[in-house]
Tab-separated table of C-alpha atoms and ligand atoms in Angstrom:
chain	number	residue	atom	x	y	z
A	1	MET	CA	171.015	47.217	144.435
A	2	ALA	CA	170.971	44.309	146.632
A	3	GLU	CA	168.629	41.327	146.425
A	4	ALA	CA	166.222	40.534	149.525
A	5	LYS	CA	167.211	37.472	151.317
A	6	ASP	CA	164.809	34.160	150.748
A	7	VAL	CA	164.545	34.024	154.723
A	8	TYR	CA	165.467	36.914	157.462
A	9	THR	CA	166.056	35.756	161.133
A	10	ILE	CA	165.864	37.332	164.624
A	11	SER	CA	169.657	38.267	164.473
A	12	ASP	CA	168.841	40.442	161.181
A	13	LEU	CA	165.649	42.144	162.929
A	14	GLN	CA	168.200	42.762	165.745
A	15	ASP	CA	170.258	45.031	162.997
A	16	TRP	CA	167.393	45.458	160.572
A	17	ALA	CA	169.120	48.584	158.823
A	18	ALA	CA	172.245	46.974	158.117
A	19	ALA	CA	170.620	43.712	157.692
A	20	THR	CA	168.541	45.424	154.459
A	21	LYS	CA	170.882	47.784	153.429
A	22	GLY	CA	171.097	48.396	149.880
A	23	LEU	CA	167.731	46.819	149.059
A	24	ASP	CA	165.602	48.803	146.225
A	25	HIS	CA	162.785	49.109	148.995
A	26	PRO	CA	162.587	49.416	152.628
A	27	ALA	CA	161.772	46.073	153.952
A	28	VAL	CA	158.506	46.711	155.970
A	29	LEU	CA	156.212	43.866	155.616
A	30	ALA	CA	156.822	40.487	156.030
A	31	VAL	CA	155.095	36.754	156.868
A	32	ILE	CA	156.303	35.189	159.967
A	33	GLY	CA	156.522	31.558	160.705
A	34	ASP	CA	158.432	28.501	161.696
A	35	PRO	CA	159.055	27.206	158.644
A	36	VAL	CA	158.763	30.179	156.539
A	37	GLU	CA	160.806	29.235	153.283
A	38	HIS	CA	157.687	27.576	152.055
A	39	SER	CA	155.594	30.692	152.004
A	40	ARG	CA	154.691	32.201	148.532
A	41	SER	CA	153.440	35.757	150.175
A	42	PRO	CA	156.770	37.842	148.908
A	43	GLN	CA	155.698	36.539	145.429
A	44	MET	CA	152.033	37.684	145.793
A	45	HIS	CA	152.850	41.107	147.580
A	46	ASN	CA	155.593	42.094	145.954
A	47	PRO	CA	154.296	42.577	142.515
A	48	ALA	CA	151.192	44.187	144.027
A	49	LEU	CA	153.385	47.124	146.070
A	50	ARG	CA	154.977	47.440	142.683
A	51	ALA	CA	151.644	47.790	140.753
A	52	ALA	CA	150.413	50.189	143.335
A	53	GLY	CA	153.861	52.271	143.539
A	54	ILE	CA	154.235	51.705	147.290
A	55	ASP	CA	157.743	52.035	148.415
A	56	ALA	CA	158.029	48.761	150.308
A	57	GLU	CA	159.553	45.369	150.326
A	58	TYR	CA	157.480	42.318	151.796
A	59	VAL	CA	160.105	39.365	153.147
A	60	ARG	CA	159.941	36.250	154.863
A	61	LEU	CA	160.794	35.966	158.387
A	62	HIS	CA	161.796	32.741	160.475
A	63	LEU	CA	161.112	33.561	163.716
A	64	ALA	CA	160.709	30.537	166.308
A	65	PRO	CA	158.063	30.237	168.884
A	66	ASP	CA	160.323	31.606	171.743
A	67	GLU	CA	161.553	34.425	169.454
A	68	LEU	CA	157.961	35.987	168.361
A	69	ALA	CA	157.868	38.459	171.536
A	70	GLU	CA	161.130	39.898	171.162
A	71	GLY	CA	160.368	39.410	167.218
A	72	LEU	CA	157.283	41.263	167.044
A	73	SER	CA	158.415	43.950	169.314
A	74	LEU	CA	161.565	44.615	167.149
A	75	MET	CA	159.301	44.775	163.698
A	76	LYS	CA	157.541	47.527	165.762
A	77	SER	CA	160.722	49.584	166.661
A	78	SER	CA	162.365	49.110	163.137
A	79	GLY	CA	159.351	51.004	161.411
A	80	PHE	CA	157.543	47.857	160.002
A	81	THR	CA	154.191	48.562	158.341
A	82	GLY	CA	152.620	44.982	159.060
A	83	THR	CA	153.067	41.222	159.033
A	84	ASN	CA	151.360	38.333	157.542
A	85	VAL	CA	151.638	35.244	160.333
A	86	THR	CA	151.487	31.868	159.337
A	87	ILE	CA	151.903	28.142	161.580
A	88	PRO	CA	152.775	27.978	164.124
A	89	HIS	CA	152.381	31.976	165.676
A	90	LYS	CA	148.584	32.721	164.853
A	91	GLY	CA	147.353	31.983	167.914
A	92	GLY	CA	150.679	33.545	170.092
A	93	VAL	CA	150.188	36.833	167.698
A	94	TYR	CA	146.270	37.070	169.049
A	95	ASP	CA	147.575	36.864	172.879
A	96	THR	CA	149.798	39.703	171.644
A	97	VAL	CA	148.190	42.086	169.833
A	98	ASP	CA	146.763	45.200	171.319
A	99	SER	CA	143.244	44.972	169.657
A	100	MET	CA	141.646	42.843	166.818
A	101	THR	CA	138.925	42.775	164.567
A	102	GLU	CA	135.479	40.639	165.396
A	103	VAL	CA	136.362	38.037	163.231
A	104	ALA	CA	139.834	37.164	164.504
A	105	ARG	CA	138.306	37.394	168.317
A	106	ARG	CA	136.031	34.489	167.155
A	107	ILE	CA	138.249	32.552	165.519
A	108	GLY	CA	140.869	33.380	168.034
A	109	ALA	CA	143.630	33.249	165.693
A	110	VAL	CA	145.424	36.408	164.042
A	111	ASN	CA	146.916	36.307	160.396
A	112	THR	CA	147.243	39.656	159.685
A	113	VAL	CA	148.559	42.736	162.102
A	114	ALA	CA	149.008	46.577	161.436
A	115	PHE	CA	151.688	48.219	163.281
A	116	ASP	CA	149.958	51.645	163.807
A	117	GLY	CA	152.231	53.894	165.953
A	118	ASP	CA	152.760	51.940	169.481
A	119	GLU	CA	149.600	49.800	168.847
A	120	MET	CA	149.413	46.404	167.120
A	121	LEU	CA	146.096	45.642	165.254
A	122	GLY	CA	145.225	41.805	164.351
A	123	HIS	CA	142.819	40.781	161.826
A	124	ASN	CA	142.448	37.360	160.389
A	125	THR	CA	141.562	37.763	156.707
A	126	ASP	CA	141.388	33.741	156.263
A	127	ALA	CA	137.653	33.650	156.699
A	128	PRO	CA	136.574	36.764	154.674
A	129	GLY	CA	139.382	35.581	152.262
A	130	LEU	CA	137.232	32.708	152.169
A	131	LYS	CA	134.058	34.391	151.573
A	132	ARG	CA	135.357	36.292	148.700
A	133	ALA	CA	136.657	33.166	147.050
A	134	ILE	CA	133.344	31.189	147.075
A	135	ARG	CA	131.496	34.547	145.775
A	136	GLU	CA	134.450	34.578	143.007
A	137	GLU	CA	134.231	30.719	141.597
A	138	PHE	CA	130.505	29.876	142.315
A	139	SER	CA	128.920	33.549	141.893
A	140	ILE	CA	126.815	33.193	145.215
A	141	ASP	CA	127.545	34.438	148.848
A	142	LEU	CA	127.724	32.210	151.733
A	143	SER	CA	124.536	33.536	153.419
A	144	ASP	CA	122.594	31.723	150.334
A	145	LEU	CA	124.136	28.256	150.912
A	146	ARG	CA	123.631	25.356	153.244
A	147	ILE	CA	127.332	24.273	153.613
A	148	MET	CA	129.089	21.236	155.115
A	149	ILE	CA	133.015	21.933	156.184
A	150	LEU	CA	135.023	18.921	156.421
A	151	GLY	CA	137.913	19.496	158.976
A	152	ALA	CA	135.907	21.482	161.010
A	153	GLY	CA	138.519	20.958	164.135
A	154	GLY	CA	141.446	22.346	162.303
A	155	GLY	CA	142.268	26.123	162.029
A	156	ALA	CA	141.119	26.745	158.565
A	157	GLY	CA	137.963	24.798	158.779
A	158	ARG	CA	137.408	26.974	162.318
A	159	ALA	CA	138.157	30.052	160.242
A	160	ALA	CA	135.651	28.985	157.523
A	161	ALA	CA	132.956	28.091	159.888
A	162	VAL	CA	132.970	31.216	162.474
A	163	GLN	CA	132.413	33.085	158.475
A	164	CYS	CA	129.575	30.965	157.647
A	165	ALA	CA	127.827	31.492	160.917
A	166	MET	CA	128.764	35.210	160.939
A	167	ASP	CA	127.257	35.661	157.643
A	168	HIS	CA	123.892	33.468	158.766
A	169	CYS	CA	124.529	30.818	156.164
A	170	ASP	CA	121.225	28.669	155.813
A	171	ARG	CA	122.490	25.741	157.221
A	172	LEU	CA	126.478	24.803	158.682
A	173	VAL	CA	127.210	20.707	159.054
A	174	LEU	CA	130.370	20.386	160.942
A	175	VAL	CA	132.154	17.610	160.079
A	176	ASN	CA	135.520	16.295	161.906
A	177	ARG	CA	137.488	13.021	162.413
A	178	THR	CA	137.616	14.033	166.209
A	179	VAL	CA	134.000	14.811	166.423
A	180	GLU	CA	134.673	16.236	169.649
A	181	LYS	CA	136.331	19.254	168.218
A	182	ALA	CA	133.353	19.679	165.832
A	183	GLU	CA	130.514	19.594	168.813
A	184	ALA	CA	132.927	22.277	170.859
A	185	LEU	CA	132.700	24.588	167.687
A	186	LYS	CA	128.835	24.097	167.268
A	187	GLU	CA	128.179	25.166	171.009
A	188	GLU	CA	130.617	28.001	170.442
A	189	LEU	CA	128.659	29.026	166.955
A	190	ARG	CA	125.214	28.631	168.504
A	191	GLU	CA	124.283	32.111	169.301
A	192	LEU	CA	124.951	32.920	165.920
A	193	PHE	CA	122.060	30.702	164.528
A	194	ILE	CA	119.601	32.257	166.811
A	195	ASP	CA	117.141	33.717	164.453
A	196	PRO	CA	113.666	35.155	165.552
A	197	ASP	CA	112.802	35.679	161.893
A	198	ARG	CA	113.511	32.044	160.907
A	199	LEU	CA	111.170	29.379	161.733
A	200	GLU	CA	113.947	26.558	162.069
A	201	GLY	CA	115.564	26.820	165.645
A	202	PRO	CA	119.754	26.530	165.927
A	203	SER	CA	119.381	22.831	166.577
A	204	ASN	CA	118.218	22.394	162.742
A	205	ARG	CA	120.233	24.709	161.136
A	206	LEU	CA	123.867	24.032	163.083
A	207	VAL	CA	124.832	20.333	162.909
A	208	SER	CA	128.152	18.269	163.960
A	209	ILE	CA	128.766	14.955	162.694
A	210	PRO	CA	131.505	12.671	162.849
A	211	ARG	CA	133.536	11.584	159.525
A	212	GLU	CA	131.625	8.547	158.556
A	213	GLU	CA	130.456	7.259	155.676
A	214	LYS	CA	126.482	7.170	156.918
A	215	TYR	CA	126.568	10.495	158.458
A	216	LEU	CA	127.675	12.045	155.658
A	217	GLU	CA	125.283	10.184	153.348
A	218	ARG	CA	122.289	11.529	155.459
A	219	GLU	CA	123.638	14.965	155.551
A	220	LEU	CA	124.961	15.870	151.785
A	221	GLY	CA	121.135	15.483	150.437
A	222	GLN	CA	120.486	18.678	152.291
A	223	VAL	CA	123.638	20.648	151.444
A	224	ASP	CA	124.667	23.027	148.585
A	225	LEU	CA	128.451	23.600	149.143
A	226	ILE	CA	130.836	21.028	150.277
A	227	ILE	CA	134.324	22.412	151.781
A	228	ASN	CA	137.332	20.604	152.677
A	229	ALA	CA	139.195	22.311	155.132
A	230	THR	CA	141.232	18.731	155.906
A	231	SER	CA	144.874	18.246	154.686
A	232	VAL	CA	143.594	15.274	153.316
A	233	GLY	CA	144.113	15.445	149.267
A	234	MET	CA	147.521	16.925	149.667
A	235	LYS	CA	149.271	13.316	148.878
A	236	ARG	CA	148.340	11.384	145.699
A	237	THR	CA	148.209	8.110	147.834
A	238	ASP	CA	145.771	10.264	150.450
A	239	PRO	CA	142.264	8.487	150.665
A	240	GLU	CA	138.707	10.106	149.618
A	241	VAL	CA	137.743	13.079	151.534
A	242	VAL	CA	133.973	12.373	150.643
A	243	PRO	CA	132.542	8.878	148.844
A	244	GLN	CA	132.481	9.566	145.207
A	245	ARG	CA	129.250	8.253	145.140
A	246	LEU	CA	127.643	10.852	147.644
A	247	ILE	CA	128.893	13.677	145.237
A	248	GLU	CA	126.200	14.800	143.295
A	249	PRO	CA	125.932	17.450	140.345
A	250	HIS	CA	123.900	20.157	142.508
A	251	HIS	CA	127.154	20.455	144.885
A	252	LEU	CA	129.349	22.783	144.682
A	253	VAL	CA	132.774	21.653	146.127
A	254	TYR	CA	135.202	24.057	147.763
A	255	ASP	CA	139.291	22.091	148.385
A	256	MET	CA	141.524	24.812	150.179
A	257	ILE	CA	144.186	22.698	149.127
A	258	TYR	CA	145.787	24.250	146.132
A	259	ALA	CA	149.000	22.344	146.029
A	260	PRO	CA	148.458	19.959	144.135
A	261	PRO	CA	145.964	22.089	141.808
A	262	ARG	CA	143.658	19.134	141.046
A	263	THR	CA	143.247	16.718	144.195
A	264	ARG	CA	141.094	13.612	144.252
A	265	LEU	CA	138.029	15.311	145.601
A	266	ILE	CA	137.809	18.084	142.610
A	267	ASN	CA	138.335	15.249	140.351
A	268	ASP	CA	135.662	13.171	141.719
A	269	ALA	CA	133.499	16.277	141.758
A	270	GLU	CA	133.791	16.853	138.418
A	271	ALA	CA	133.055	13.513	137.066
A	272	ALA	CA	129.734	13.774	139.204
A	273	GLY	CA	129.014	16.572	137.290
A	274	ALA	CA	129.494	19.328	139.988
A	275	LYS	CA	131.075	22.307	140.201
A	276	ALA	CA	134.547	22.537	141.934
A	277	ALA	CA	137.301	24.819	142.674
A	278	ASN	CA	140.827	24.695	144.655
A	279	GLY	CA	142.228	27.121	147.666
A	280	LEU	CA	144.319	29.299	145.332
A	281	SER	CA	141.398	31.680	145.106
A	282	MET	CA	141.172	31.754	149.123
A	283	LEU	CA	144.898	32.101	149.292
A	284	LEU	CA	144.659	34.984	147.317
A	285	TRP	CA	141.739	36.963	148.691
A	286	GLN	CA	143.370	36.552	152.417
A	287	GLY	CA	146.489	38.261	150.733
A	288	VAL	CA	144.324	41.027	149.130
A	289	LEU	CA	142.554	41.580	152.312
A	290	ALA	CA	145.810	41.839	153.929
A	291	PHE	CA	147.035	44.516	151.807
A	292	GLU	CA	143.715	46.471	152.123
A	293	PHE	CA	144.067	46.393	156.137
A	294	TRP	CA	147.612	47.936	155.751
A	295	PHE	CA	147.254	50.223	153.424
A	296	ASN	CA	143.491	50.829	153.137
A	297	ARG	CA	143.002	51.126	149.730
A	298	GLU	CA	142.103	48.853	147.217
A	299	ALA	CA	144.858	45.916	146.252
A	300	PRO	CA	145.671	45.211	142.767
A	301	VAL	CA	144.225	41.792	142.657
A	302	GLU	CA	145.354	40.816	138.938
A	303	ALA	CA	149.252	41.529	140.043
A	304	MET	CA	148.462	39.556	143.126
A	305	ARG	CA	147.141	36.435	141.373
A	306	ALA	CA	149.505	36.574	138.681
A	307	GLY	CA	152.327	36.549	141.098
A	308	LEU	CA	150.851	34.004	143.152
A	309	LYS	CA	150.172	31.445	139.777
A	310	GLU	CA	153.356	31.863	138.788
A	311	SER	CA	154.973	31.194	141.803
A	312	LEU	CA	152.947	27.952	142.038
A	313	GLY	CA	154.015	27.292	138.100
A	314	GLN	CA	150.144	27.062	137.458
B	1	NAP	P1	145.075	21.687	160.549
B	1	NAP	O1	145.045	22.715	161.516
B	1	NAP	O2	146.392	20.819	161.403
B	1	NAP	O3	143.673	20.778	160.499
B	1	NAP	C1	143.827	19.746	159.972
B	1	NAP	C2	142.251	19.155	159.607
B	1	NAP	O4	142.365	18.017	158.823
B	1	NAP	C3	141.620	18.564	161.133
B	1	NAP	O5	140.483	19.001	161.124
B	1	NAP	C4	141.708	17.598	161.439
B	1	NAP	O6	141.089	16.402	161.991
B	1	NAP	C5	142.149	16.925	159.749
B	1	NAP	N1	142.631	15.716	159.329
B	1	NAP	C6	144.359	15.590	159.201
B	1	NAP	N2	144.191	14.132	158.924
B	1	NAP	C7	142.871	13.816	158.381
B	1	NAP	C8	142.915	12.607	157.899
B	1	NAP	N3	143.703	11.456	157.767
B	1	NAP	N4	141.309	11.914	158.124
B	1	NAP	C9	140.871	12.846	158.376
B	1	NAP	N5	140.783	14.152	158.553
B	1	NAP	C10	142.217	14.600	158.711
B	1	NAP	O7	145.471	22.484	159.163
B	1	NAP	P2	144.884	23.958	159.115
B	1	NAP	O8	145.902	24.495	159.062
B	1	NAP	O9	143.571	24.156	159.064
B	1	NAP	O10	144.895	23.426	157.126
B	1	NAP	C11	144.171	22.288	156.606
B	1	NAP	C12	144.143	22.461	154.977
B	1	NAP	O11	143.386	23.683	154.752
B	1	NAP	C13	145.698	22.304	154.794
B	1	NAP	O12	145.462	21.359	153.693
B	1	NAP	C14	145.820	23.575	154.391
B	1	NAP	O13	146.592	23.515	153.377
B	1	NAP	C15	144.612	24.193	154.226
B	1	NAP	N6	144.693	25.803	153.925
B	1	NAP	C16	144.349	26.593	152.817
B	1	NAP	C17	144.444	27.739	153.075
B	1	NAP	C18	144.117	28.507	151.956
B	1	NAP	O14	144.142	29.663	151.538
B	1	NAP	N7	143.666	28.006	150.574
B	1	NAP	C19	144.881	28.666	154.043
B	1	NAP	C20	144.823	27.583	155.489
B	1	NAP	C21	144.785	26.464	154.987
B	1	NAP	P3	141.321	16.026	163.734
B	1	NAP	O15	140.814	17.220	164.307
B	1	NAP	O16	140.660	15.057	163.694
B	1	NAP	O17	143.000	16.105	163.522
């Protein structure tokens, strides 16, 4: 029996039956991206498919931006069940799907597609994946927390902010180096903070600030959960995301970065006596929720976790 290739391309998709001939299971699930070879999704989803007894293989598919429309159309005609979507296609797929979930619409990005006959259904599992990750790591729901998001102007930060707002968290502080992006997001989310049953109006519960120490200092005393959604911390030489002296023992710190598994922020948080977790759980839960979107059944979470950890050498 043939092994799946590390990465397939648009020319493979043009004759998918020939390109995947001899595989043990039909290749009907994929992650599409450019680049895509770094994706660990096959190592998470294939153990899940085997554990669930589903006759399908999950593969990586490289699509350049100008190949996206043709690629999606070929996936549909080749009988794909679904696909995950990574950089740079989350916006392009958003513009292409026939319908989408509310969370995907609010975020403006699709990271999961289900092919249903002639229809393409879009979802975004990054945001609910974060919600499930916070519950798993800290045994508390977003709705019960005052939350600061660093990097609120980026894709992951925006997804996190939308989920926190949709869950009606107690307070949301949006932080971004380019503060205009955080301010624009605040205006977009404002309607979700209007609650006649609360004494405090939206302007007290939804705040945007630049990533400067004096503003961070003012806000961090009124925050329970700090989420790092910037890319700062991926390199050992990266600067602090939050000055260590501002981290307090009552803080919960969630760093979306999962490689390396221990960032400077995580070390600083633990040194300050705070609880901290890395982004592996978000990566896991976005995958779990994608599986459930495709198959409408519970995903084998532990098989996915084991596959993911093994792929990361953790
Ligand atoms: P992105 O769209 O490129 O956004 C990057 C964010 O980081 C922006 O807010 C940007 O601020 C900020 N930033 C970049 N360099 C900075 C610096 N030197 N100082 C201060 N802020 C800086 O990236 P993304 O896709 O949102 O990803 C962000 C991070 O989340 C990455 O580390 C990624 O690996 C992680 N992530 C994890 C998961 C998971 O499942 N665990 C999922 C998605 C993403 P400006 O707006 O000012 O440029």
